[in-house]
Amino acid sequence: MQIKAVRFCGSSTHYTACPSGGYPELALVGRSNVGKSSLINMLMHRKGLAKVSSRPGKTQLINHFLVNEAWYLVDLPGYGWAKASHTQRHMWQKMLLGYLSHRPHLHSVFVLLDARLQPQEIDMAFVDWLYKQRITPVMVFTKADKVSKQHMQKQLATFQQALTTDAGPPRFLITSARQQKGQQAMLAAMENILAYKSDTGNPLEYRLLTKEVRPGRSLS
Ligand code: GTP
Ligand code: MG
């Protein structure tokens, strides 16, 4: 997919206040500081489009970017920021989970994982929660420039095993915003999802591909 135009369309505190237009939406989620905003800038070829910071907790609202006048790319606040107050954490969780469970045109969710880290309880619980919503996530490793190829292969095997369901493992992509790596694969995945049509012809059914809900980890 070629990025011909992209513009920021607003920050919202609640899914009902998000920009309208009925465009399909693809959202990036993950722990604070995992690199969501950096990845958006890399994908869109715009340095300062989404605000980046070395300190966790930078993105605190739901941010919509309209791409090619056709779909929204959505930057979400991160979860699992240790220094957030109890009230902040509760507010963000409500904002994030509310958006993910109720936004009518959400086609899919990309869950970002730091390539350096072993599976974290909070990420696994978050993916389980997505499965329970019957949202099929695409998993994206970030900061691949920080690890060796061998480490990356091991990580892939570990995470595939940890996140497999009866429908098979989710899809994994490897990226580095610093090295501009994984851009084409990620844009191609986004294009495929946006073009997806089920037997009923409803593109929103992409999110319902998850067949099995795994018991166990819980977000709260
Ligand atoms: P919140 O908005 O706080 O949830 O964080 P975020 O997930 O949007 O992360 P952000 O893009 O702000 O990046 C966090 C830090 O990671 C910044 O210091 C980035 O420069 C750094 N970073 C992001 N992507 C990469 C990458 O591919 N490689 C490396 N080495 N650093 C990265
Ligand atoms: Mg951010």
mmCIF file with all atom_site columns, C-alpha atoms in Angstrom, residues 73-180:
data_model
loop_
_atom_site.group_PDB
_atom_site.id
_atom_site.type_symbol
_atom_site.label_atom_id
_atom_site.label_alt_id
_atom_site.label_comp_id
_atom_site.label_asym_id
_atom_site.label_entity_id
_atom_site.label_seq_id
_atom_site.pdbx_PDB_ins_code
_atom_site.Cartn_x
_atom_site.Cartn_y
_atom_site.Cartn_z
_atom_site.occupancy
_atom_site.B_iso_or_equiv
_atom_site.pdbx_formal_charge
_atom_site.auth_seq_id
_atom_site.auth_comp_id
_atom_site.auth_asym_id
_atom_site.auth_atom_id
_atom_site.pdbx_PDB_model_num
ATOM 1   C CA . LEU A 1 73  ? -4.858  4.416   11.844 1.00 0.00 ? 73  LEU A CA 1
ATOM 2   C CA . VAL A 1 74  ? -5.365  4.727   15.599 1.00 0.00 ? 74  VAL A CA 1
ATOM 3   C CA . ASP A 1 75  ? -2.680  5.392   18.204 1.00 0.00 ? 75  ASP A CA 1
ATOM 4   C CA . LEU A 1 76  ? -3.796  4.300   21.665 1.00 0.00 ? 76  LEU A CA 1
ATOM 5   C CA . PRO A 1 77  ? -2.460  4.916   25.160 1.00 0.00 ? 77  PRO A CA 1
ATOM 6   C CA . GLY A 1 78  ? -0.182  2.140   26.397 1.00 0.00 ? 78  GLY A CA 1
ATOM 7   C CA . TYR A 1 79  ? -1.055  -0.167  29.247 1.00 0.00 ? 79  TYR A CA 1
ATOM 8   C CA . GLY A 1 80  ? 1.132   -1.369  32.109 1.00 0.00 ? 80  GLY A CA 1
ATOM 9   C CA . TRP A 1 81  ? 2.845   1.893   32.966 1.00 0.00 ? 81  TRP A CA 1
ATOM 10  C CA . ALA A 1 82  ? 4.167   1.236   36.460 1.00 0.00 ? 82  ALA A CA 1
ATOM 11  C CA . LYS A 1 83  ? 4.300   4.880   37.538 1.00 0.00 ? 83  LYS A CA 1
ATOM 12  C CA . ALA A 1 84  ? 0.703   5.715   36.636 1.00 0.00 ? 84  ALA A CA 1
ATOM 13  C CA . SER A 1 85  ? -1.555  6.454   39.563 1.00 0.00 ? 85  SER A CA 1
ATOM 14  C CA . HIS A 1 86  ? -4.442  4.129   40.363 1.00 0.00 ? 86  HIS A CA 1
ATOM 15  C CA . THR A 1 87  ? -6.948  6.679   39.010 1.00 0.00 ? 87  THR A CA 1
ATOM 16  C CA . GLN A 1 88  ? -4.934  7.225   35.802 1.00 0.00 ? 88  GLN A CA 1
ATOM 17  C CA . ARG A 1 89  ? -4.647  3.493   35.245 1.00 0.00 ? 89  ARG A CA 1
ATOM 18  C CA . HIS A 1 90  ? -8.351  2.992   35.756 1.00 0.00 ? 90  HIS A CA 1
ATOM 19  C CA . MET A 1 91  ? -9.206  5.864   33.403 1.00 0.00 ? 91  MET A CA 1
ATOM 20  C CA . TRP A 1 92  ? -6.896  4.601   30.645 1.00 0.00 ? 92  TRP A CA 1
ATOM 21  C CA . GLN A 1 93  ? -8.109  1.061   30.986 1.00 0.00 ? 93  GLN A CA 1
ATOM 22  C CA . LYS A 1 94  ? -11.682 2.264   30.609 1.00 0.00 ? 94  LYS A CA 1
ATOM 23  C CA . MET A 1 95  ? -10.743 4.382   27.580 1.00 0.00 ? 95  MET A CA 1
ATOM 24  C CA . LEU A 1 96  ? -8.731  1.618   25.918 1.00 0.00 ? 96  LEU A CA 1
ATOM 25  C CA . LEU A 1 97  ? -11.022 -1.327  26.626 1.00 0.00 ? 97  LEU A CA 1
ATOM 26  C CA . GLY A 1 98  ? -14.112 0.760   25.863 1.00 0.00 ? 98  GLY A CA 1
ATOM 27  C CA . TYR A 1 99  ? -12.694 1.714   22.482 1.00 0.00 ? 99  TYR A CA 1
ATOM 28  C CA . LEU A 1 100 ? -11.656 -1.854  21.656 1.00 0.00 ? 100 LEU A CA 1
ATOM 29  C CA . SER A 1 101 ? -14.929 -3.465  22.669 1.00 0.00 ? 101 SER A CA 1
ATOM 30  C CA . HIS A 1 102 ? -17.387 -0.942  21.290 1.00 0.00 ? 102 HIS A CA 1
ATOM 31  C CA . ARG A 1 103 ? -15.940 0.991   18.377 1.00 0.00 ? 103 ARG A CA 1
ATOM 32  C CA . PRO A 1 104 ? -18.165 -0.103  15.479 1.00 0.00 ? 104 PRO A CA 1
ATOM 33  C CA . HIS A 1 105 ? -15.695 0.212   12.610 1.00 0.00 ? 105 HIS A CA 1
ATOM 34  C CA . LEU A 1 106 ? -12.672 -1.374  14.261 1.00 0.00 ? 106 LEU A CA 1
ATOM 35  C CA . HIS A 1 107 ? -11.381 -3.932  11.738 1.00 0.00 ? 107 HIS A CA 1
ATOM 36  C CA . SER A 1 108 ? -8.364  -5.186  13.585 1.00 0.00 ? 108 SER A CA 1
ATOM 37  C CA . VAL A 1 109 ? -5.823  -4.628  16.298 1.00 0.00 ? 109 VAL A CA 1
ATOM 38  C CA . PHE A 1 110 ? -2.053  -4.799  16.090 1.00 0.00 ? 110 PHE A CA 1
ATOM 39  C CA . VAL A 1 111 ? -0.527  -5.782  19.431 1.00 0.00 ? 111 VAL A CA 1
ATOM 40  C CA . LEU A 1 112 ? 3.050   -4.575  19.803 1.00 0.00 ? 112 LEU A CA 1
ATOM 41  C CA . LEU A 1 113 ? 5.641   -6.524  21.790 1.00 0.00 ? 113 LEU A CA 1
ATOM 42  C CA . ASP A 1 114 ? 9.182   -5.466  22.673 1.00 0.00 ? 114 ASP A CA 1
ATOM 43  C CA . ALA A 1 115 ? 11.464  -7.916  20.820 1.00 0.00 ? 115 ALA A CA 1
ATOM 44  C CA . ARG A 1 116 ? 13.854  -7.982  23.782 1.00 0.00 ? 116 ARG A CA 1
ATOM 45  C CA . LEU A 1 117 ? 11.394  -9.284  26.349 1.00 0.00 ? 117 LEU A CA 1
ATOM 46  C CA . GLN A 1 118 ? 10.100  -12.720 27.257 1.00 0.00 ? 118 GLN A CA 1
ATOM 47  C CA . PRO A 1 119 ? 6.295   -13.061 27.290 1.00 0.00 ? 119 PRO A CA 1
ATOM 48  C CA . GLN A 1 120 ? 4.974   -10.625 29.897 1.00 0.00 ? 120 GLN A CA 1
ATOM 49  C CA . GLU A 1 121 ? 1.935   -11.527 31.966 1.00 0.00 ? 121 GLU A CA 1
ATOM 50  C CA . ILE A 1 122 ? 0.158   -8.293  31.086 1.00 0.00 ? 122 ILE A CA 1
ATOM 51  C CA . ASP A 1 123 ? 0.616   -8.781  27.320 1.00 0.00 ? 123 ASP A CA 1
ATOM 52  C CA . MET A 1 124 ? -0.605  -12.367 27.487 1.00 0.00 ? 124 MET A CA 1
ATOM 53  C CA . ALA A 1 125 ? -3.629  -11.310 29.551 1.00 0.00 ? 125 ALA A CA 1
ATOM 54  C CA . PHE A 1 126 ? -4.331  -8.538  27.091 1.00 0.00 ? 126 PHE A CA 1
ATOM 55  C CA . VAL A 1 127 ? -4.269  -10.911 24.097 1.00 0.00 ? 127 VAL A CA 1
ATOM 56  C CA . ASP A 1 128 ? -6.551  -13.294 25.988 1.00 0.00 ? 128 ASP A CA 1
ATOM 57  C CA . TRP A 1 129 ? -8.925  -10.414 26.595 1.00 0.00 ? 129 TRP A CA 1
ATOM 58  C CA . LEU A 1 130 ? -8.887  -9.638  22.834 1.00 0.00 ? 130 LEU A CA 1
ATOM 59  C CA . TYR A 1 131 ? -9.645  -13.287 22.066 1.00 0.00 ? 131 TYR A CA 1
ATOM 60  C CA . LYS A 1 132 ? -12.572 -13.061 24.464 1.00 0.00 ? 132 LYS A CA 1
ATOM 61  C CA . GLN A 1 133 ? -13.867 -10.077 22.509 1.00 0.00 ? 133 GLN A CA 1
ATOM 62  C CA . ARG A 1 134 ? -13.377 -12.259 19.442 1.00 0.00 ? 134 ARG A CA 1
ATOM 63  C CA . ILE A 1 135 ? -10.867 -9.792  18.050 1.00 0.00 ? 135 ILE A CA 1
ATOM 64  C CA . THR A 1 136 ? -8.125  -11.424 15.973 1.00 0.00 ? 136 THR A CA 1
ATOM 65  C CA . PRO A 1 137 ? -4.929  -9.513  16.700 1.00 0.00 ? 137 PRO A CA 1
ATOM 66  C CA . VAL A 1 138 ? -1.812  -9.316  14.569 1.00 0.00 ? 138 VAL A CA 1
ATOM 67  C CA . MET A 1 139 ? 1.297   -9.497  16.759 1.00 0.00 ? 139 MET A CA 1
ATOM 68  C CA . VAL A 1 140 ? 4.148   -7.092  15.989 1.00 0.00 ? 140 VAL A CA 1
ATOM 69  C CA . PHE A 1 141 ? 7.625   -7.216  17.481 1.00 0.00 ? 141 PHE A CA 1
ATOM 70  C CA . THR A 1 142 ? 9.168   -3.753  17.858 1.00 0.00 ? 142 THR A CA 1
ATOM 71  C CA . LYS A 1 143 ? 12.775  -2.639  18.428 1.00 0.00 ? 143 LYS A CA 1
ATOM 72  C CA . ALA A 1 144 ? 14.163  -5.593  16.452 1.00 0.00 ? 144 ALA A CA 1
ATOM 73  C CA . ASP A 1 145 ? 17.368  -3.544  16.002 1.00 0.00 ? 145 ASP A CA 1
ATOM 74  C CA . LYS A 1 146 ? 18.113  -4.294  19.676 1.00 0.00 ? 146 LYS A CA 1
ATOM 75  C CA . VAL A 1 147 ? 18.329  -8.085  19.262 1.00 0.00 ? 147 VAL A CA 1
ATOM 76  C CA . SER A 1 148 ? 20.205  -10.613 17.145 1.00 0.00 ? 148 SER A CA 1
ATOM 77  C CA . LYS A 1 149 ? 18.556  -12.695 14.414 1.00 0.00 ? 149 LYS A CA 1
ATOM 78  C CA . GLN A 1 150 ? 18.957  -15.818 16.544 1.00 0.00 ? 150 GLN A CA 1
ATOM 79  C CA . HIS A 1 151 ? 17.226  -14.166 19.489 1.00 0.00 ? 151 HIS A CA 1
ATOM 80  C CA . MET A 1 152 ? 14.399  -13.055 17.192 1.00 0.00 ? 152 MET A CA 1
ATOM 81  C CA . GLN A 1 153 ? 13.866  -16.619 15.944 1.00 0.00 ? 153 GLN A CA 1
ATOM 82  C CA . LYS A 1 154 ? 13.729  -17.918 19.519 1.00 0.00 ? 154 LYS A CA 1
ATOM 83  C CA . GLN A 1 155 ? 11.269  -15.188 20.450 1.00 0.00 ? 155 GLN A CA 1
ATOM 84  C CA . LEU A 1 156 ? 9.026   -16.103 17.526 1.00 0.00 ? 156 LEU A CA 1
ATOM 85  C CA . ALA A 1 157 ? 8.927   -19.752 18.581 1.00 0.00 ? 157 ALA A CA 1
ATOM 86  C CA . THR A 1 158 ? 8.262   -18.871 22.236 1.00 0.00 ? 158 THR A CA 1
ATOM 87  C CA . PHE A 1 159 ? 5.439   -16.444 21.474 1.00 0.00 ? 159 PHE A CA 1
ATOM 88  C CA . GLN A 1 160 ? 3.859   -18.655 18.831 1.00 0.00 ? 160 GLN A CA 1
ATOM 89  C CA . GLN A 1 161 ? 3.653   -21.416 21.378 1.00 0.00 ? 161 GLN A CA 1
ATOM 90  C CA . ALA A 1 162 ? 2.327   -19.103 24.083 1.00 0.00 ? 162 ALA A CA 1
ATOM 91  C CA . LEU A 1 163 ? -0.410  -17.605 21.914 1.00 0.00 ? 163 LEU A CA 1
ATOM 92  C CA . THR A 1 164 ? -1.584  -20.525 19.822 1.00 0.00 ? 164 THR A CA 1
ATOM 93  C CA . THR A 1 165 ? -5.288  -21.358 19.774 1.00 0.00 ? 165 THR A CA 1
ATOM 94  C CA . ASP A 1 166 ? -7.272  -24.041 17.944 1.00 0.00 ? 166 ASP A CA 1
ATOM 95  C CA . ALA A 1 167 ? -7.265  -21.684 14.978 1.00 0.00 ? 167 ALA A CA 1
ATOM 96  C CA . GLY A 1 168 ? -3.426  -21.757 14.983 1.00 0.00 ? 168 GLY A CA 1
ATOM 97  C CA . PRO A 1 169 ? -0.939  -19.133 16.117 1.00 0.00 ? 169 PRO A CA 1
ATOM 98  C CA . PRO A 1 170 ? -1.668  -15.466 15.366 1.00 0.00 ? 170 PRO A CA 1
ATOM 99  C CA . ARG A 1 171 ? 0.338   -13.739 12.694 1.00 0.00 ? 171 ARG A CA 1
ATOM 100 C CA . PHE A 1 172 ? 3.676   -12.186 13.741 1.00 0.00 ? 172 PHE A CA 1
ATOM 101 C CA . LEU A 1 173 ? 5.536   -9.308  12.099 1.00 0.00 ? 173 LEU A CA 1
ATOM 102 C CA . ILE A 1 174 ? 9.006   -8.028  12.940 1.00 0.00 ? 174 ILE A CA 1
ATOM 103 C CA . THR A 1 175 ? 9.725   -4.293  12.888 1.00 0.00 ? 175 THR A CA 1
ATOM 104 C CA . SER A 1 176 ? 12.238  -1.658  13.858 1.00 0.00 ? 176 SER A CA 1
ATOM 105 C CA . ALA A 1 177 ? 11.227  1.986   13.648 1.00 0.00 ? 177 ALA A CA 1
ATOM 106 C CA . ARG A 1 178 ? 14.875  2.929   14.138 1.00 0.00 ? 178 ARG A CA 1
ATOM 107 C CA . GLN A 1 179 ? 16.009  0.893   11.117 1.00 0.00 ? 179 GLN A CA 1
ATOM 108 C CA . GLN A 1 180 ? 12.799  1.361   9.117  1.00 0.00 ? 180 GLN A CA 1
#
